[in-house]
PDB file of C-alpha atoms in Angstrom:
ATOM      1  CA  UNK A   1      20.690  97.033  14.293  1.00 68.00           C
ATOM      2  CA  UNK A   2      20.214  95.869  10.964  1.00 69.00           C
ATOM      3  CA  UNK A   3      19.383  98.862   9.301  1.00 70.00           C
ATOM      4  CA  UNK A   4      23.124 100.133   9.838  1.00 76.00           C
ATOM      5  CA  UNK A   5      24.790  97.309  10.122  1.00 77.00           C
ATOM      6  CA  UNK A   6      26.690  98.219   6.937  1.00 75.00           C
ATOM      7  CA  UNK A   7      27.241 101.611   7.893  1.00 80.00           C
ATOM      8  CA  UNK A   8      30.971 102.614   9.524  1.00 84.00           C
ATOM      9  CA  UNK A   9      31.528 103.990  12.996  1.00 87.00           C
ATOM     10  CA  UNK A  10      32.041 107.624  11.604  1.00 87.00           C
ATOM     11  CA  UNK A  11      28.395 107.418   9.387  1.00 83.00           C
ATOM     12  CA  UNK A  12      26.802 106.498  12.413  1.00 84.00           C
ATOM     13  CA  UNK A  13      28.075 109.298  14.183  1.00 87.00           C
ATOM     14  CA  UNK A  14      26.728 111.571  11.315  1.00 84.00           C
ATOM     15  CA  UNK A  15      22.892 110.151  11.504  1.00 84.00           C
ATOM     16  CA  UNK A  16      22.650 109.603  14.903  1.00 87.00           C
ATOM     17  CA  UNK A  17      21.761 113.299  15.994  1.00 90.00           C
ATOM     18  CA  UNK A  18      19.423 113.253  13.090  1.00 87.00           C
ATOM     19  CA  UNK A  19      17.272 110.728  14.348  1.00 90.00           C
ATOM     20  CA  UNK A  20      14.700 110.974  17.133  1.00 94.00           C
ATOM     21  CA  UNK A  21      14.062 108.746  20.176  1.00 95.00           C
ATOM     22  CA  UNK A  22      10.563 108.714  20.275  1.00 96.00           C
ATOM     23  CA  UNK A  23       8.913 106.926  23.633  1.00 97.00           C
ATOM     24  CA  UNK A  24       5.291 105.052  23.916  1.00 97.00           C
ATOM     25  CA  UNK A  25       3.090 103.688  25.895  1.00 97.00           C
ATOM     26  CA  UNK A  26       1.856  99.585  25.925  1.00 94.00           C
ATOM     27  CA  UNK A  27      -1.232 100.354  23.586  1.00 94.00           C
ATOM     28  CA  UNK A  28      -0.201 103.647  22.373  1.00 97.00           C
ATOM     29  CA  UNK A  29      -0.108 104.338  18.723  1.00 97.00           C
ATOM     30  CA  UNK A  30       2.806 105.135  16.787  1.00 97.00           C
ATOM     31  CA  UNK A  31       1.177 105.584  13.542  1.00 96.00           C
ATOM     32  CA  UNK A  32      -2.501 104.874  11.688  1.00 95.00           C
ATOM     33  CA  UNK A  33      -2.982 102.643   8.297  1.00 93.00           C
ATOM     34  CA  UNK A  34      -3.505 105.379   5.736  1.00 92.00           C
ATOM     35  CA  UNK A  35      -1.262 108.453   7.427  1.00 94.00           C
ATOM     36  CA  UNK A  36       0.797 109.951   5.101  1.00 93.00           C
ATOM     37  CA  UNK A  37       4.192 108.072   5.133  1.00 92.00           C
ATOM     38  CA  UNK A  38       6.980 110.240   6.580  1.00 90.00           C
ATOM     39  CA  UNK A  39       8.927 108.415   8.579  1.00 92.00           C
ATOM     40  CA  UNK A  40      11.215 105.071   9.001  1.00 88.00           C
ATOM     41  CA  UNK A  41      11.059 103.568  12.085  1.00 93.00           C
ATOM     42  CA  UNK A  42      13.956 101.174  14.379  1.00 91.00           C
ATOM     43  CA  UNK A  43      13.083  99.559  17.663  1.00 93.00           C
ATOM     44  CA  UNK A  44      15.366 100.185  20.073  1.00 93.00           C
ATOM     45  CA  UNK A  45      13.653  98.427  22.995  1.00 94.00           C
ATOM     46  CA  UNK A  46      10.038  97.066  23.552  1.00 94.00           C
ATOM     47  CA  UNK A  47       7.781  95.409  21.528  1.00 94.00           C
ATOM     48  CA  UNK A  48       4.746  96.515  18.618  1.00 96.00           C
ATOM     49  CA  UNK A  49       2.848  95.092  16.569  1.00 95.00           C
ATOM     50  CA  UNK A  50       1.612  96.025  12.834  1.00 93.00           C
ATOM     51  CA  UNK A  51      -1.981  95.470  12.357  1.00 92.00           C
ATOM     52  CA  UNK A  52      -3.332  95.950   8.865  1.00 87.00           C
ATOM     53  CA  UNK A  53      -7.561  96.778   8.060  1.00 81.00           C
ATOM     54  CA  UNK A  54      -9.105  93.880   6.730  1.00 74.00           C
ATOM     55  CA  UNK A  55     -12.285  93.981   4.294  1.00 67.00           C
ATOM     56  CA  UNK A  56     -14.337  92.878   7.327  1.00 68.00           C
ATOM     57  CA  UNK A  57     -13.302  95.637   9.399  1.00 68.00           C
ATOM     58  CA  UNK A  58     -11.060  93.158  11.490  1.00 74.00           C
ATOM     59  CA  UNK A  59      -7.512  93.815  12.000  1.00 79.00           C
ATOM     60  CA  UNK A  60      -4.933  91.560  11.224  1.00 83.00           C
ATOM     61  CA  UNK A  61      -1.524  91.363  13.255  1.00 87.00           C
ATOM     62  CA  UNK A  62       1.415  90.945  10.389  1.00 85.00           C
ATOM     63  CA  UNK A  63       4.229  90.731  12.894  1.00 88.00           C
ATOM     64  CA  UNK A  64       5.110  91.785  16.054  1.00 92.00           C
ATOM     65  CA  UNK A  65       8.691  93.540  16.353  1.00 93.00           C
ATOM     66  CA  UNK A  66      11.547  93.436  18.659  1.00 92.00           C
ATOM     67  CA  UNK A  67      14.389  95.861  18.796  1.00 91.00           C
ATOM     68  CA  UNK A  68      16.410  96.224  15.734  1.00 87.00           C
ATOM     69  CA  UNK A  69      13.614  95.856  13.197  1.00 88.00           C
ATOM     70  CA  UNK A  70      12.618  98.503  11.537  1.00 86.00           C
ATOM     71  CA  UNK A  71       8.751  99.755   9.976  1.00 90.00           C
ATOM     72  CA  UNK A  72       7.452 102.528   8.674  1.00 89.00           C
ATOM     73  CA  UNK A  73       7.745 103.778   4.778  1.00 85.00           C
ATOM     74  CA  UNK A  74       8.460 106.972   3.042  1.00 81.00           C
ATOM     75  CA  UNK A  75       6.456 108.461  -0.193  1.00 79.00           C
ATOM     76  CA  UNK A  76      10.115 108.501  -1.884  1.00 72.00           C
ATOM     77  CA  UNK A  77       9.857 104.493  -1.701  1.00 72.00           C
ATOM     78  CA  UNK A  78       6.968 104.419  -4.118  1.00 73.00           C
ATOM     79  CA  UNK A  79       4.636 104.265  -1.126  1.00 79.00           C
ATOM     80  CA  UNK A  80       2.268 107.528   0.308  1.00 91.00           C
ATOM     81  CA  UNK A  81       0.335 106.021   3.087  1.00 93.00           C
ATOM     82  CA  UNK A  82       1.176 103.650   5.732  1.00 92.00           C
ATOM     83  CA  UNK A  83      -0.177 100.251   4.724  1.00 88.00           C
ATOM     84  CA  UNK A  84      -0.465  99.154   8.476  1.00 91.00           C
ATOM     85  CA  UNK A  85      -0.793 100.685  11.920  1.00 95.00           C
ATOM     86  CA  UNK A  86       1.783 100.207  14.602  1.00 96.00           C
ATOM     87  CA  UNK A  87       0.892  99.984  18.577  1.00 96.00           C
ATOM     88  CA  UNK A  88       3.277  99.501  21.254  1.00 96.00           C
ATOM     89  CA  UNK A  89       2.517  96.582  23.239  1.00 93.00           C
ATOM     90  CA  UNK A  90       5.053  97.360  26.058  1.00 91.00           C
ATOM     91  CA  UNK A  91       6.555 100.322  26.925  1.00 95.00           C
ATOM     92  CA  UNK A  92       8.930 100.888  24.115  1.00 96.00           C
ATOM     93  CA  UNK A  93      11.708 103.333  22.683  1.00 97.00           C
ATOM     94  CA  UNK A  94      11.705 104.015  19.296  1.00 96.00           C
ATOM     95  CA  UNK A  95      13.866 105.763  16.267  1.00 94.00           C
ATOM     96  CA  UNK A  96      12.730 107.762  13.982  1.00 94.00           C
ATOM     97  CA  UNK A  97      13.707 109.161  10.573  1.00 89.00           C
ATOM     98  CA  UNK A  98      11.888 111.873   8.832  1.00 90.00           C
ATOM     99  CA  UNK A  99      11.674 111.904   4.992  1.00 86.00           C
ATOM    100  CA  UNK A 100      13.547 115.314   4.895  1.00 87.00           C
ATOM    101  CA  UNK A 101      16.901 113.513   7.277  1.00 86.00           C
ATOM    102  CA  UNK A 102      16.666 110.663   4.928  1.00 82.00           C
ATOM    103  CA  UNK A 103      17.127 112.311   1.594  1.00 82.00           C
ATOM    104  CA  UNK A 104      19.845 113.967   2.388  1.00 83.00           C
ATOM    105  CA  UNK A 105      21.228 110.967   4.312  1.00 79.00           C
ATOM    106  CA  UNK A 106      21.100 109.268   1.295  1.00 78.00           C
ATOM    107  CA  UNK A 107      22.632 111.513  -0.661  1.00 81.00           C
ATOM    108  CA  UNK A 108      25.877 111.410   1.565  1.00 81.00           C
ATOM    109  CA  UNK A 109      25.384 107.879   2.458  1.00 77.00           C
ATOM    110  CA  UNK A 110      24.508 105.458  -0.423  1.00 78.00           C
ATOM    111  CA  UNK A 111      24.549 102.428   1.436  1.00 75.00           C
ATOM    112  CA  UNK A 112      22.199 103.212   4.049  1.00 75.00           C
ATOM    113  CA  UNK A 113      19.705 103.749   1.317  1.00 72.00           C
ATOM    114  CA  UNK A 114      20.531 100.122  -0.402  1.00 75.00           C
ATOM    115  CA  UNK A 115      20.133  98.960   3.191  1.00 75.00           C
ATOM    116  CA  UNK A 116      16.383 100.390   3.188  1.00 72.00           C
ATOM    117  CA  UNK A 117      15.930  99.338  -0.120  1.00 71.00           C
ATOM    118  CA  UNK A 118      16.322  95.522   1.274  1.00 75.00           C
ATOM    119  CA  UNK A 119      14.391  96.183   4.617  1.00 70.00           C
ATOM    120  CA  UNK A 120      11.348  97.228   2.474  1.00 69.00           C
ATOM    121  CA  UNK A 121      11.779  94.196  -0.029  1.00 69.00           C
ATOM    122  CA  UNK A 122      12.239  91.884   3.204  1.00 69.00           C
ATOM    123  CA  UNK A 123       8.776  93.127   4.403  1.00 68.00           C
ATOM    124  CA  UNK A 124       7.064  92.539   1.749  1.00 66.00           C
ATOM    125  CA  UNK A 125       7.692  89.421   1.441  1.00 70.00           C
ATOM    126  CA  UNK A 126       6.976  88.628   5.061  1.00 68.00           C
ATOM    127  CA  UNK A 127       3.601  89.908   4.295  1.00 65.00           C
ATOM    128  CA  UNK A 128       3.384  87.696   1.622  1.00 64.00           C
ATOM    129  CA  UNK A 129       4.121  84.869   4.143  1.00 67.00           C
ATOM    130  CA  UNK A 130       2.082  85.537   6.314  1.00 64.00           C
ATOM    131  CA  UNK A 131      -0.973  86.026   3.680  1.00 59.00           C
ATOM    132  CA  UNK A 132       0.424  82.272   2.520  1.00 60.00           C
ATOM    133  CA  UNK A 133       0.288  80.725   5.733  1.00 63.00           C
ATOM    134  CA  UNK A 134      -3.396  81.939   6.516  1.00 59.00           C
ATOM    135  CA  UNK A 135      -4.591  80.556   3.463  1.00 61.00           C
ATOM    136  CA  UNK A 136      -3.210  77.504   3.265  1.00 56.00           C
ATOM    137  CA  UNK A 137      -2.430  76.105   6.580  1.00 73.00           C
ATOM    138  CA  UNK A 138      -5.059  75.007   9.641  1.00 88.00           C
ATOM    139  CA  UNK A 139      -5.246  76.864  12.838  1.00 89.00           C
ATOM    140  CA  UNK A 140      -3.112  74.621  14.684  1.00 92.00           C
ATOM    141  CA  UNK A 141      -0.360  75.053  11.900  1.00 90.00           C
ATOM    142  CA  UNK A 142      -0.700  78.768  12.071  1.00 89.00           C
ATOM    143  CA  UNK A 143      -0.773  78.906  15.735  1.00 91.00           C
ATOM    144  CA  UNK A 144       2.333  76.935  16.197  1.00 92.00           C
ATOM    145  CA  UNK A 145       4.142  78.935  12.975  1.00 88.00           C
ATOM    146  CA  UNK A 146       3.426  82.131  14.785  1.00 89.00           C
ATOM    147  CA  UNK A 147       4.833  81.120  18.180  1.00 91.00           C
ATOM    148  CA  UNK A 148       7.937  79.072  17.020  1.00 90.00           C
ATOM    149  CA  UNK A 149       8.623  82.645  14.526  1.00 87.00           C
ATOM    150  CA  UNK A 150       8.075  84.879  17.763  1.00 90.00           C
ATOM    151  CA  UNK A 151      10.078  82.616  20.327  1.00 90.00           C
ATOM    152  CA  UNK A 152      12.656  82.313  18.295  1.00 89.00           C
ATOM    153  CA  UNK A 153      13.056  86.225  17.387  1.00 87.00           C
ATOM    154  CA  UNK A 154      11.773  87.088  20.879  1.00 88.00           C
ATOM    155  CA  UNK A 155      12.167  84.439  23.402  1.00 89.00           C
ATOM    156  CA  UNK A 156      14.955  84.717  25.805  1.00 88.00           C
ATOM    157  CA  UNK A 157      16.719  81.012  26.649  1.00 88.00           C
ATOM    158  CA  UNK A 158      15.861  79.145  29.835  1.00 84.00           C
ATOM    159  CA  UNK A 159      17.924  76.242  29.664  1.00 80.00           C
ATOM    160  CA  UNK A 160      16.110  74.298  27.580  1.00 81.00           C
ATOM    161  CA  UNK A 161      12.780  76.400  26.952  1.00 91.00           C
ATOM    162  CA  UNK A 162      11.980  79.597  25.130  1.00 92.00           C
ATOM    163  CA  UNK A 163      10.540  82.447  27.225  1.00 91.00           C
ATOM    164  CA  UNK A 164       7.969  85.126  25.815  1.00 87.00           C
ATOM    165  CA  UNK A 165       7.666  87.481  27.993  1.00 78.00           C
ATOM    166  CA  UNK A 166       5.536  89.673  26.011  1.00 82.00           C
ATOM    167  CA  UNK A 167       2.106  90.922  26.476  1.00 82.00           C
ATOM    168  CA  UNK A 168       0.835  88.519  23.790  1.00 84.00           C
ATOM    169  CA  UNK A 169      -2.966  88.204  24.559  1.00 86.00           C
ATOM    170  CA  UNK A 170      -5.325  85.643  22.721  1.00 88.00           C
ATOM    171  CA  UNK A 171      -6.928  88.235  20.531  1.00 88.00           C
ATOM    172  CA  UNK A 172      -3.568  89.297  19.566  1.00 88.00           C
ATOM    173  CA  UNK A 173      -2.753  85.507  18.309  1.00 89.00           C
ATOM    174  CA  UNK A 174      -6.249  85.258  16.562  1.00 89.00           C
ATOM    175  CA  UNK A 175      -5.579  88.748  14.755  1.00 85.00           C
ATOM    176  CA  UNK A 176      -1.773  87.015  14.030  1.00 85.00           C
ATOM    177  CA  UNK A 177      -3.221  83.688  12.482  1.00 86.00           C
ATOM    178  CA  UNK A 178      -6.698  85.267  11.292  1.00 81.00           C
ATOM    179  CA  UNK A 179      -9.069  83.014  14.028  1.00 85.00           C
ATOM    180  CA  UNK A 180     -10.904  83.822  16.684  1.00 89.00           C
ATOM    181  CA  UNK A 181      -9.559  84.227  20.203  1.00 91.00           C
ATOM    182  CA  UNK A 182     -11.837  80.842  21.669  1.00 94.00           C
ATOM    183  CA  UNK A 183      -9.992  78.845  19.049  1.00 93.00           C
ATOM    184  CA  UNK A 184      -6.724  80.351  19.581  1.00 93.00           C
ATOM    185  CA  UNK A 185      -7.242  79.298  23.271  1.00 93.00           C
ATOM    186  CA  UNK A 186      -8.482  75.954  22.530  1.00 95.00           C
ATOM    187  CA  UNK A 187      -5.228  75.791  20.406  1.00 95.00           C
ATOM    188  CA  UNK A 188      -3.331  76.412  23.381  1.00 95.00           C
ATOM    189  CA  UNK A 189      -4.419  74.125  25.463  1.00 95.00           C
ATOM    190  CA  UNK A 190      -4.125  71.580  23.570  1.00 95.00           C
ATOM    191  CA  UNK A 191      -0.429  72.232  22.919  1.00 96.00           C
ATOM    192  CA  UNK A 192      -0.309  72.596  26.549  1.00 95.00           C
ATOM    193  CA  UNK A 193      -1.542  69.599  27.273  1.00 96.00           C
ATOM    194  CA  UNK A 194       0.907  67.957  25.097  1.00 95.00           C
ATOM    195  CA  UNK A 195       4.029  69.676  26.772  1.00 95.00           C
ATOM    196  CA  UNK A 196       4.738  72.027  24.188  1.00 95.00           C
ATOM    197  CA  UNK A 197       4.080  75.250  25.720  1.00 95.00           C
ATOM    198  CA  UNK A 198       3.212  76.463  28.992  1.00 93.00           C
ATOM    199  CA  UNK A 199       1.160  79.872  29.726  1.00 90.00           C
ATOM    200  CA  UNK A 200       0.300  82.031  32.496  1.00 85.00           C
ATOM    201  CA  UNK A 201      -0.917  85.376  32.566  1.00 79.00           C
ATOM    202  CA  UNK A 202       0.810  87.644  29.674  1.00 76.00           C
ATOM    203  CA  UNK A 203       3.936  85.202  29.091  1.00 84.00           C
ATOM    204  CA  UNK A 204       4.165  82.200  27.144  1.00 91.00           C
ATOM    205  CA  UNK A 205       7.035  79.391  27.112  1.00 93.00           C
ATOM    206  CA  UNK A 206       8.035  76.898  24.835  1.00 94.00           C
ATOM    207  CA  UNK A 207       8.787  73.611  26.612  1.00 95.00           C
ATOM    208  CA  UNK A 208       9.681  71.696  23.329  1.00 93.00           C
ATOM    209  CA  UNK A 209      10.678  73.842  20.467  1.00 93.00           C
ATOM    210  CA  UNK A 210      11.282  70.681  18.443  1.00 92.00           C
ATOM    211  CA  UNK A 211       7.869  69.847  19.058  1.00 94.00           C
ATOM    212  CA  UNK A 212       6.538  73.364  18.080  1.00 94.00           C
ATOM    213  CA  UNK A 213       8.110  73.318  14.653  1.00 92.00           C
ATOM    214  CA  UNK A 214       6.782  69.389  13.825  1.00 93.00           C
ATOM    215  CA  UNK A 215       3.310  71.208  14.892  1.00 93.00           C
ATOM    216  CA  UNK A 216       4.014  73.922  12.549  1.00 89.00           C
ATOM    217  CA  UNK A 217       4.768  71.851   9.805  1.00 88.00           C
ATOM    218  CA  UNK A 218       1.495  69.906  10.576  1.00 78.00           C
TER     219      UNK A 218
END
C-alpha cells in the first residue's frame, strides 16, 4: 500500500496492531461530509466511493477507490470535518487510524507522517481535476475520462480488454461527471455502439482502451 510503502518491515510491525480492520456493507457508510475528522482510512479490499454535497443538494462522486488508497483526514492536518462522505459500494475491508495512534505514530515514525503529508496533497489535487474536467470538457469527454481513469486503476486484464467489475451504476457515472443518468446512458451506448465498451448488468468492459483515451481527449 502506498501509504507505507516507505516504511521498513520492523515499522510495520509496530503500527499494524494499532490499526483497525473495519468491515462494510455495499451501500454502507463509512463516514458523513461534515463529521468531525478522526480518522485516516486504507482500502484493503473492495471498492467506495467519495461523494461530496453540492450547492444544489446533489452529490458529486470525486473518485471511487480500490485497495491501497487511502481517505479520510485528521483535525491535526489543518482540516476538522470530513469534506466528503465515503460509501462502500461492495463489500469491503477497511483500515483505520485514529488521530490519537497517529500522533504518536508520528512521533516515532517521521516518515509515515511525510507519507500522509503527500497522500493529502495528492488528493487535493485530484479534486482539483476533477472540478477541471467538469467545467471544461463535454459529457462524452468526461464520460470516457472517468472510465479510462477507473479501468485503468480498477480493471482487471482480459487479454486485450479492461474488466470493471464493479457495481458502477449510471447514477453513479452522472454523480462522477456531474450529468444526469439518461445522458450518461445515452453516452454509453453510443460508445457501445462504436466498440469501445461493452456493458451488462453491474460490470463494464473496455473493448478498445486506445479508443477510450482518443474519446477522452475529445
Amino acid at each position: 500500500m502506498p501509504l507505507f510503502a516507505a516504511l521498513t518491515a520492523a515499522e510495520i510491525r509496530d503500527i499494524e496492531p494499532r490499526t483497525q480492520a473495519r468491515g462494510y456493507r455495499a451501500g454502507e457508510t463509512i463516514y458523513r461530509a461534515g463529521d468531525e475528522a478522526e480518522s485516516l482510512f486504507v482500502m484493503a479490499s473492495g471498492t467506495t466511493k467519495l461523494l461530496r454535497p453540492s450547492a444544489h443538494g446533489q452529490d458529486v462522486v470525486m473518485n471511487i477507490l480500490g485497495p491501497g488508497e487511502g481517505f479520510g483526514t485528521l483535525g491535526i492536518l489543518g482540516e476538522p470535518t470530513y469534506a466528503d462522505a465515503a460509501e462502500a459500494m461492495a463489500a469491503s475491508c477497511v483500515l483505520e487510524i485514529s488521530a490519537d495512534v497517529f500522533k504518536d505514530v508520528m512521533e516515532r515514525h517521521p516518515r509515515l507522517a511525510l507519507t500522509v503529508l503527500d497522500e493529502v496533497l495528492h488528493r487535493f489535487e485530484q479534486a482539483q481535476q476533477t472540478i477541471r474536467s467538469l467545467s471544461a470538457n463535454n459529457v462524452r469527454q468526461r464520460v470516457a475520462v472517468a472510465l479510462l481513469a477507473l479501468a485503468d486503476k480498477l480493471g482487471a486484464p482480459q487479454g486485450e480488454t479492461l474488466a470493471l467489475e464493479l457495481p458502477l451504476t449510471r447514477a453513479d457515472l452522472a454523480a462522477l461527471t456531474g450529468t444526469t443518468p439518461e445522458t450518461v446512458s445515452r453516452v454509453m451506448s453510443r460508445l457501445r455502439d462504436e466498440g469501445i465498451i461493452e456493458t451488462g448488468r453491474r460490470w463494464t468492459t473496455v473493448l478498445n482502451r486506445t479508443r477510450l483515451a482518443a474519446a477522452a481527449q475529445g
